[in-house]
Short mmCIF file of C-alpha atoms in Angstrom, two decimals:
data_model
loop_
_atom_site.label_atom_id
_atom_site.label_comp_id
_atom_site.label_asym_id
_atom_site.label_seq_id
_atom_site.Cartn_x
_atom_site.Cartn_y
_atom_site.Cartn_z
CA UNK A 1 0.00 0.00 0.00
CA UNK A 2 1.28 3.47 -0.90
CA UNK A 3 1.94 5.56 2.22
CA UNK A 4 0.87 8.86 0.66
CA UNK A 5 -0.93 9.75 -2.57
CA UNK A 6 -3.48 12.13 -4.10
CA UNK A 7 -6.78 11.08 -5.70
CA UNK A 8 -9.22 13.32 -7.58
CA UNK A 9 -12.89 12.95 -8.54
CA UNK A 10 -15.28 15.29 -10.33
CA UNK A 11 -18.99 16.01 -10.40
CA UNK A 12 -21.24 18.11 -12.64
CA UNK A 13 -24.54 19.88 -12.02
CA UNK A 14 -27.87 18.86 -13.52
CA UNK A 15 -27.43 21.64 -16.11
CA UNK A 16 -24.29 20.11 -17.61
CA UNK A 17 -25.19 19.14 -21.21
CA UNK A 18 -24.43 15.43 -20.76
CA UNK A 19 -26.51 15.36 -17.59
CA UNK A 20 -29.37 17.14 -19.35
CA UNK A 21 -29.38 14.18 -21.75
CA UNK A 22 -29.26 11.60 -18.94
CA UNK A 23 -32.24 13.25 -17.23
CA UNK A 24 -34.29 13.44 -20.43
CA UNK A 25 -33.65 9.76 -21.17
CA UNK A 26 -34.59 8.72 -17.64
CA UNK A 27 -37.64 11.02 -17.58
CA UNK A 28 -38.94 9.16 -20.64
CA UNK A 29 -38.29 5.83 -18.89
CA UNK A 30 -40.16 7.06 -15.79
CA UNK A 31 -43.12 8.27 -17.85
CA UNK A 32 -43.45 4.83 -19.47
CA UNK A 33 -43.02 2.98 -16.17
CA UNK A 34 -45.83 5.01 -14.60
CA UNK A 35 -48.20 3.45 -17.13
CA UNK A 36 -46.45 0.25 -18.20
CA UNK A 37 -43.99 -1.36 -15.72
CA UNK A 38 -43.30 -4.08 -18.28
CA UNK A 39 -42.14 -1.62 -20.94
CA UNK A 40 -38.76 -2.00 -22.60
CA UNK A 41 -36.76 1.19 -22.98
CA UNK A 42 -33.34 1.97 -24.44
CA UNK A 43 -33.45 5.70 -25.02
CA UNK A 44 -30.61 8.03 -26.02
CA UNK A 45 -30.61 11.85 -26.12
CA UNK A 46 -28.38 14.46 -27.75
CA UNK A 47 -28.59 18.19 -27.07
CA UNK A 48 -26.88 21.13 -28.71
CA UNK A 49 -27.68 24.80 -29.27
CA UNK A 50 -31.43 25.04 -29.75
CA UNK A 51 -32.00 21.33 -30.36
CA UNK A 52 -32.76 18.06 -28.52
CA UNK A 53 -32.71 14.73 -30.38
CA UNK A 54 -34.19 11.56 -28.84
CA UNK A 55 -33.59 8.16 -30.45
CA UNK A 56 -33.74 4.54 -29.39
CA UNK A 57 -35.81 1.42 -28.96
CA UNK A 58 -39.02 1.46 -26.95
CA UNK A 59 -41.60 -1.31 -26.69
CA UNK A 60 -44.65 -0.42 -24.60
CA UNK A 61 -48.43 -0.72 -24.41
CA UNK A 62 -48.84 2.94 -23.42
CA UNK A 63 -48.42 6.29 -25.13
CA UNK A 64 -46.23 9.09 -23.80
CA UNK A 65 -45.68 12.50 -25.37
CA UNK A 66 -41.92 12.55 -25.72
CA UNK A 67 -41.56 16.20 -26.85
CA UNK A 68 -43.56 17.34 -23.80
CA UNK A 69 -41.37 15.23 -21.50
CA UNK A 70 -38.23 16.69 -23.08
CA UNK A 71 -39.41 20.28 -22.63
CA UNK A 72 -40.61 19.74 -19.06
CA UNK A 73 -37.28 18.18 -18.08
CA UNK A 74 -35.33 21.07 -19.60
CA UNK A 75 -37.60 23.51 -17.76
CA UNK A 76 -37.15 21.70 -14.43
CA UNK A 77 -33.37 21.85 -14.83
CA UNK A 78 -33.55 25.62 -15.24
CA UNK A 79 -33.09 26.39 -18.93
CA UNK A 80 -35.99 28.82 -19.04
CA UNK A 81 -34.49 31.81 -20.86
CA UNK A 82 -33.44 32.09 -24.51
CA UNK A 83 -30.45 34.17 -23.37
CA UNK A 84 -28.95 30.93 -22.00
CA UNK A 85 -28.54 29.69 -25.59
CA UNK A 86 -30.92 26.82 -24.85
CA UNK A 87 -34.41 26.89 -23.36
CA UNK A 88 -37.43 24.64 -23.09
CA UNK A 89 -39.81 26.85 -25.08
CA UNK A 90 -37.80 27.49 -28.22
CA UNK A 91 -35.57 24.45 -28.63
CA UNK A 92 -36.42 22.02 -31.40
CA UNK A 93 -37.24 18.41 -30.45
CA UNK A 94 -36.59 15.58 -32.92
CA UNK A 95 -37.55 11.96 -32.16
CA UNK A 96 -36.61 8.69 -33.85
CA UNK A 97 -38.04 5.70 -31.95
CA UNK A 98 -38.42 2.07 -32.95
CA UNK A 99 -39.30 -1.16 -31.15
CA UNK A 100 -36.80 -3.37 -29.36
CA UNK A 101 -35.16 -6.02 -31.52
CA UNK A 102 -37.13 -9.27 -31.53
CA UNK A 103 -33.82 -11.17 -31.26
CA UNK A 104 -33.02 -9.45 -27.96
CA UNK A 105 -36.58 -9.92 -26.75
CA UNK A 106 -36.31 -13.70 -27.21
CA UNK A 107 -33.78 -13.91 -24.38
CA UNK A 108 -35.22 -11.20 -22.15
CA UNK A 109 -38.78 -12.58 -22.26
CA UNK A 110 -37.65 -15.78 -20.51
CA UNK A 111 -35.73 -13.93 -17.80
CA UNK A 112 -32.31 -13.72 -19.40
CA UNK A 113 -29.96 -10.76 -19.45
CA UNK A 114 -30.73 -8.06 -22.01
CA UNK A 115 -27.11 -7.97 -23.14
CA UNK A 116 -23.70 -9.40 -22.40
CA UNK A 117 -21.35 -7.38 -20.22
CA UNK A 118 -19.51 -6.96 -16.95
CA UNK A 119 -20.73 -4.73 -14.13
CA UNK A 120 -18.89 -3.47 -11.06
CA UNK A 121 -19.94 -2.32 -7.62
CA UNK A 122 -17.76 -0.74 -4.95
CA UNK A 123 -17.94 0.29 -1.30
CA UNK A 124 -15.49 1.64 1.26
CA UNK A 125 -15.84 2.59 4.92
CA UNK A 126 -14.05 5.95 4.53
CA UNK A 127 -17.37 7.87 4.55
CA UNK A 128 -20.75 7.31 6.21
CA UNK A 129 -22.24 6.71 2.76
CA UNK A 130 -19.67 3.92 2.29
CA UNK A 131 -18.40 5.79 -0.77
CA UNK A 132 -14.99 7.22 -1.69
CA UNK A 133 -14.51 10.66 -0.16
CA UNK A 134 -13.47 12.53 -3.34
CA UNK A 135 -16.67 11.77 -5.25
CA UNK A 136 -18.83 12.27 -2.15
CA UNK A 137 -17.50 15.80 -1.61
CA UNK A 138 -17.56 16.62 -5.34
CA UNK A 139 -21.27 15.69 -5.55
CA UNK A 140 -22.02 17.67 -2.42
CA UNK A 141 -20.45 20.78 -3.96
CA UNK A 142 -22.46 20.58 -7.20
CA UNK A 143 -25.71 19.87 -5.35
CA UNK A 144 -25.07 22.92 -3.18
CA UNK A 145 -24.28 25.01 -6.26
CA UNK A 146 -27.63 24.02 -7.79
CA UNK A 147 -29.47 24.66 -4.52
CA UNK A 148 -28.26 28.23 -4.09
CA UNK A 149 -29.27 28.90 -7.71
CA UNK A 150 -32.76 27.46 -7.26
CA UNK A 151 -33.25 29.09 -3.86
CA UNK A 152 -32.08 32.41 -5.38
CA UNK A 153 -29.47 33.00 -2.72
CA UNK A 154 -27.58 34.66 -5.57
CA UNK A 155 -29.02 36.01 -8.82
CA UNK A 156 -26.19 35.44 -11.29
CA UNK A 157 -26.03 31.64 -11.56
CA UNK A 158 -27.13 29.59 -14.57
CA UNK A 159 -27.71 25.82 -14.65
CA UNK A 160 -24.32 24.46 -15.79
CA UNK A 161 -21.45 23.82 -13.39
CA UNK A 162 -18.66 21.46 -12.35
CA UNK A 163 -16.64 20.57 -9.30
CA UNK A 164 -13.47 18.61 -8.62
CA UNK A 165 -11.99 17.50 -5.30
CA UNK A 166 -8.50 16.16 -4.66
CA UNK A 167 -7.96 14.22 -1.44
CA UNK A 168 -4.60 13.39 0.11
CA UNK A 169 -4.50 9.83 1.43
CA UNK A 170 -2.08 8.49 4.00
CA UNK A 171 -1.85 4.76 4.62
CA UNK A 172 -5.02 4.29 2.59
CA UNK A 173 -7.10 6.74 4.65
CA UNK A 174 -8.30 10.21 3.63
CA UNK A 175 -6.20 12.82 5.42
CA UNK A 176 -6.96 16.26 3.98
CA UNK A 177 -8.27 18.19 0.98
CA UNK A 178 -5.43 19.07 -1.35
CA UNK A 179 -7.41 20.98 -3.98
CA UNK A 180 -10.91 22.13 -4.92
CA UNK A 181 -12.05 23.22 -8.38
CA UNK A 182 -15.45 24.89 -8.73
CA UNK A 183 -16.78 26.19 -12.04
CA UNK A 184 -20.06 28.09 -11.95
CA UNK A 185 -22.07 29.06 -15.05
CA UNK A 186 -22.99 32.75 -14.65
CA UNK A 187 -24.45 35.78 -16.40
CA UNK A 188 -22.50 38.45 -18.29
CA UNK A 189 -22.81 41.26 -15.77
CA UNK A 190 -21.46 39.81 -12.54
CA UNK A 191 -17.89 40.58 -11.52
CA UNK A 192 -15.53 37.68 -10.83
CA UNK A 193 -14.83 39.02 -7.35
CA UNK A 194 -18.51 38.64 -6.44
CA UNK A 195 -18.64 35.12 -7.90
CA UNK A 196 -15.53 34.06 -6.00
CA UNK A 197 -16.80 35.46 -2.72
CA UNK A 198 -20.24 33.85 -3.06
CA UNK A 199 -18.87 30.46 -4.10
CA UNK A 200 -16.42 30.40 -1.20
CA UNK A 201 -18.94 31.46 1.44
CA UNK A 202 -22.13 29.79 0.18
CA UNK A 203 -20.74 26.61 -1.36
CA UNK A 204 -17.25 25.58 -0.25
CA UNK A 205 -17.51 26.59 3.41
CA UNK A 206 -20.95 24.98 3.65
CA UNK A 207 -19.76 21.63 2.25
CA UNK A 208 -16.07 20.97 2.93
CA UNK A 209 -15.37 20.19 6.62
CA UNK A 210 -13.00 22.79 8.06
CA UNK A 211 -10.80 20.12 9.62
CA UNK A 212 -10.01 18.74 6.15
CA UNK A 213 -8.69 22.09 4.88
CA UNK A 214 -5.46 23.87 5.77
CA UNK A 215 -3.26 26.71 4.52
CA UNK A 216 -1.94 24.50 1.72
CA UNK A 217 -5.38 23.61 0.31
CA UNK A 218 -5.67 25.07 -3.18
CA UNK A 219 -8.99 26.56 -4.38
CA UNK A 220 -9.65 27.27 -8.05
CA UNK A 221 -12.91 29.02 -8.95
CA UNK A 222 -13.82 29.48 -12.63
CA UNK A 223 -10.16 28.91 -13.57
CA UNK A 224 -10.54 30.28 -17.14
CA UNK A 225 -11.79 33.59 -15.74
CA UNK A 226 -15.37 33.54 -17.11
CA UNK A 227 -18.05 30.87 -17.65
CA UNK A 228 -20.79 32.78 -19.47
CA UNK A 229 -21.40 30.32 -22.31
CA UNK A 230 -22.50 27.00 -20.86
CA UNK A 231 -24.96 24.16 -21.15
CA UNK A 232 -25.84 22.81 -24.62
CA UNK A 233 -24.80 26.12 -26.20
CA UNK A 234 -21.26 25.65 -24.95
CA UNK A 235 -20.91 21.90 -25.44
CA UNK A 236 -22.97 19.22 -27.17
CA UNK A 237 -24.36 16.69 -24.69
CA UNK A 238 -25.04 12.98 -25.12
CA UNK A 239 -26.58 10.35 -22.82
CA UNK A 240 -24.07 8.18 -20.97
CA UNK A 241 -20.90 10.26 -21.17
CA UNK A 242 -20.51 10.85 -17.43
CA UNK A 243 -20.21 7.24 -16.27
CA UNK A 244 -17.41 7.94 -13.77
CA UNK A 245 -19.40 10.83 -12.28
CA UNK A 246 -22.35 8.40 -12.07
CA UNK A 247 -20.40 5.77 -10.13
CA UNK A 248 -17.35 6.05 -7.86
CA UNK A 249 -15.33 8.94 -9.26
CA UNK A 250 -12.68 6.72 -10.79
CA UNK A 251 -12.10 4.53 -7.74
CA UNK A 252 -12.32 0.85 -8.57
CA UNK A 253 -13.34 -0.44 -11.99
CA UNK A 254 -16.21 0.35 -14.35
CA UNK A 255 -18.20 -1.95 -16.60
CA UNK A 256 -18.95 -1.57 -20.27
CA UNK A 257 -22.07 0.58 -20.30
CA UNK A 258 -23.91 3.59 -18.94
CA UNK A 259 -27.17 3.54 -16.95
CA UNK A 260 -29.55 6.31 -18.01
CA UNK A 261 -32.34 5.61 -20.48
CA UNK A 262 -32.21 1.87 -19.90
CA UNK A 263 -34.92 -0.20 -18.24
CA UNK A 264 -33.70 -2.74 -15.64
CA UNK A 265 -33.76 -5.72 -18.01
CA UNK A 266 -30.54 -4.12 -19.26
CA UNK A 267 -27.92 -5.48 -16.86
CA UNK A 268 -25.69 -2.48 -17.54
CA UNK A 269 -28.02 -0.76 -15.10
CA UNK A 270 -29.57 -3.42 -12.85
CA UNK A 271 -26.37 -5.46 -12.59
CA UNK A 272 -24.39 -2.39 -11.53
CA UNK A 273 -27.02 -1.54 -8.93
CA UNK A 274 -26.86 -5.09 -7.59
CA UNK A 275 -23.07 -5.09 -7.51
CA UNK A 276 -23.16 -1.90 -5.41
CA UNK A 277 -25.81 -3.45 -3.14
CA UNK A 278 -23.63 -6.51 -2.57
CA UNK A 279 -20.42 -4.53 -2.04
CA UNK A 280 -22.09 -2.11 0.37
CA UNK A 281 -23.56 -4.91 2.46
CA UNK A 282 -20.18 -6.66 2.61
CA UNK A 283 -18.55 -3.49 3.97
CA UNK A 284 -21.49 -2.68 6.27
CA UNK A 285 -21.21 -6.19 7.74
CA UNK A 286 -17.63 -5.52 8.81
CA UNK A 287 -16.28 -8.40 6.74
CA UNK A 288 -14.09 -5.94 4.81
CA UNK A 289 -13.15 -2.25 4.83
CA UNK A 290 -13.24 -2.06 1.03
CA UNK A 291 -15.00 -4.25 -1.48
CA UNK A 292 -15.29 -4.40 -5.24
CA UNK A 293 -17.73 -6.80 -6.88
CA UNK A 294 -17.82 -7.81 -10.54
CA UNK A 295 -20.80 -9.62 -12.08
CA UNK A 296 -20.71 -10.72 -15.74
CA UNK A 297 -23.55 -11.92 -17.98
CA UNK A 298 -24.20 -13.49 -21.37
CA UNK A 299 -27.15 -12.19 -23.39
CA UNK A 300 -30.29 -14.24 -22.85
CA UNK A 301 -28.78 -16.23 -19.93
CA UNK A 302 -30.15 -15.60 -16.42
CA UNK A 303 -27.32 -16.74 -14.15
CA UNK A 304 -24.12 -14.68 -14.27
CA UNK A 305 -21.17 -16.30 -16.02
CA UNK A 306 -18.86 -15.05 -13.26
CA UNK A 307 -18.83 -13.34 -9.87
CA UNK A 308 -15.65 -11.77 -8.46
CA UNK A 309 -14.96 -10.11 -5.10
CA UNK A 310 -11.83 -8.08 -4.28
CA UNK A 311 -11.40 -6.68 -0.77
CA UNK A 312 -7.91 -5.28 -1.44
CA UNK A 313 -6.42 -7.14 1.50
CA UNK A 314 -8.94 -5.73 4.00
CA UNK A 315 -11.15 -8.83 4.26
CA UNK A 316 -11.62 -10.64 7.57
CA UNK A 317 -12.19 -13.82 5.57
CA UNK A 318 -10.88 -14.77 2.13
CA UNK A 319 -12.31 -13.24 -1.02
CA UNK A 320 -13.16 -16.76 -2.21
CA UNK A 321 -15.33 -17.34 0.86
CA UNK A 322 -17.06 -14.00 0.33
CA UNK A 323 -17.87 -15.01 -3.27
CA UNK A 324 -19.45 -18.20 -1.92
CA UNK A 325 -21.53 -16.19 0.57
CA UNK A 326 -22.63 -13.78 -2.16
CA UNK A 327 -23.74 -16.65 -4.36
CA UNK A 328 -25.70 -18.15 -1.45
CA UNK A 329 -27.34 -14.98 -0.12
CA UNK A 330 -28.10 -12.95 -3.27
CA UNK A 331 -30.19 -13.79 -6.33
CA UNK A 332 -28.07 -12.43 -9.16
CA UNK A 333 -30.40 -13.26 -12.05
CA UNK A 334 -31.90 -10.24 -13.84
CA UNK A 335 -35.38 -11.20 -12.65
CA UNK A 336 -34.17 -11.68 -9.09
CA UNK A 337 -32.39 -8.33 -9.11
CA UNK A 338 -35.44 -6.50 -10.45
CA UNK A 339 -37.67 -8.05 -7.78
CA UNK A 340 -35.26 -7.58 -4.86
CA UNK A 341 -34.43 -3.95 -5.66
CA UNK A 342 -37.98 -3.08 -6.82
CA UNK A 343 -36.75 -1.70 -10.11
CA UNK A 344 -39.99 -1.66 -12.12
CA UNK A 345 -40.94 1.75 -10.75
CA UNK A 346 -40.57 5.34 -12.03
CA UNK A 347 -37.53 6.08 -9.84
CA UNK A 348 -34.90 6.85 -12.42
CA UNK A 349 -34.91 10.56 -13.26
CA UNK A 350 -33.52 11.41 -9.80
CA UNK A 351 -30.62 9.04 -10.31
CA UNK A 352 -29.54 10.86 -13.47
CA UNK A 353 -27.75 13.73 -11.68
CA UNK A 354 -25.37 13.73 -8.69
CA UNK A 355 -24.55 10.04 -8.84
CA UNK A 356 -26.43 6.76 -8.70
CA UNK A 357 -24.70 5.64 -5.49
CA UNK A 358 -24.14 6.92 -1.97
CA UNK A 359 -27.62 8.45 -1.71
CA UNK A 360 -29.82 7.27 1.14
CA UNK A 361 -33.00 8.55 -0.48
CA UNK A 362 -36.37 7.01 -1.25
CA UNK A 363 -36.19 4.68 -4.23
CA UNK A 364 -32.46 4.01 -3.99
CA UNK A 365 -33.04 0.44 -2.79
CA UNK A 366 -29.52 -0.65 -3.76
CA UNK A 367 -28.20 1.57 -0.97
CA UNK A 368 -29.91 -0.44 1.77
CA UNK A 369 -27.80 -2.58 4.09
CA UNK A 370 -30.48 -5.06 5.09
CA UNK A 371 -28.25 -8.06 4.27
CA UNK A 372 -25.30 -6.96 6.41
CA UNK A 373 -26.29 -8.93 9.52
CA UNK A 374 -26.95 -12.08 7.51
CA UNK A 375 -23.51 -11.83 5.90
CA UNK A 376 -21.85 -11.17 9.25
CA UNK A 377 -23.47 -14.24 10.84
CA UNK A 378 -22.67 -16.44 7.86
CA UNK A 379 -19.05 -15.30 7.86
CA UNK A 380 -18.57 -16.64 11.40
#
C-alpha cells in the first residue's frame, strides 16, 4: 500500500449538457413505467444549441408524449431563458423511436440478461455513505451550487457547473483536501470578485469540513476567468458520457455501459445496482473495509457467467469465501435483481444527476444494508 498519494474525482450539475441528456432519457423511462412497468426502454438523447434529439428502442403498451417530457425536463433543470442559448420553449425536439429487436426480446422474455457485459460495484468505509470521499464531496459541492441557484441566494447563476476535489490519502485513509475546483455558469454582468466570494462562502464553506482544509489547500474558482457560455450552447451533450461521475469517481473499476435511459432488463443498469448493493452490504457487515464486486452476464442467460470479489487485502475472511456467501445470499439473475431492488418503478430521473450511489434517499433500494447482519453471521 502506498503511504501517501493524491486522488481526484469530479462532479457536474444537472445543467451540464451530458446530464441534461441523462435526465431526459430517464424522464422518458419514468413516464413509461408510470403506465407500463413491463415496458422496454433503451433511449438516447443528444442536445446542442437550440435542439434536442431523442432516439432509441421502446416497446410499450402505453403512449407518452416525448416532446412534452423533453421540454418539461429542460424547464425543471432551469433552462428557461433564450439568453442561455438553450431553453425549453424554443428548442427544437426531434424523435426517432423504434421497437426493441425481436432477437433481444427472445432472451429477455424468458428472464435472461438483455445484453452481455460486466458490471462493477464498490464500497469503502471511509465515509458514512460507504463511498470514496473525493466523489462524495464533489457531488455535495455541485448539489449545493444548484441549490443556491434554485433558492435564489444569488441572482447570477445559470444551470451548468462542475466541481473537482483532490484528497490526500495516507496509509489508505483520507487525510486532507489538497485541492478544490469549482466552475459556476454565470451571467455576463457579474464581476468575478462577487462570484468568488459567493462560491467560497455559500458553497465551499458549507460543504467541505474545516478540519479537512489547511493553509496549503488550493482553491480554483472558474479557472478560465469567465463561464458565461455553458450548457448545450457551450458543449454538445449525449446520454451516458458521465459514467465515472455516475459511479465512484474513478475509484475501482467500471463496466462496459452507462445507466440512463435503460430499463432494468438491461444489466448495464440493474447489474451495476446489484453489484453496489452486494459490495455495500459486505462493507457494512464488517467483513471488509473495502470491497469491489464484478458480475458478468451473457445475453439471454439468467445466471451470471462469473462473480468476483476483491477486498484489497482488507477482508476478515478470504475473497473466495465471500464469493461463496454472495452466491448463497443474493439472487443475481436479472429477474431476481429487479424483484429484490424493486426496479420496475418510475424512480430513475432522480438518479440521473449527482450520482447513482451513496444516496440514502427514497427509491435508492440498492443503498440499503439489510443483508449486512446475515452476511456477518454467515461469515462466522
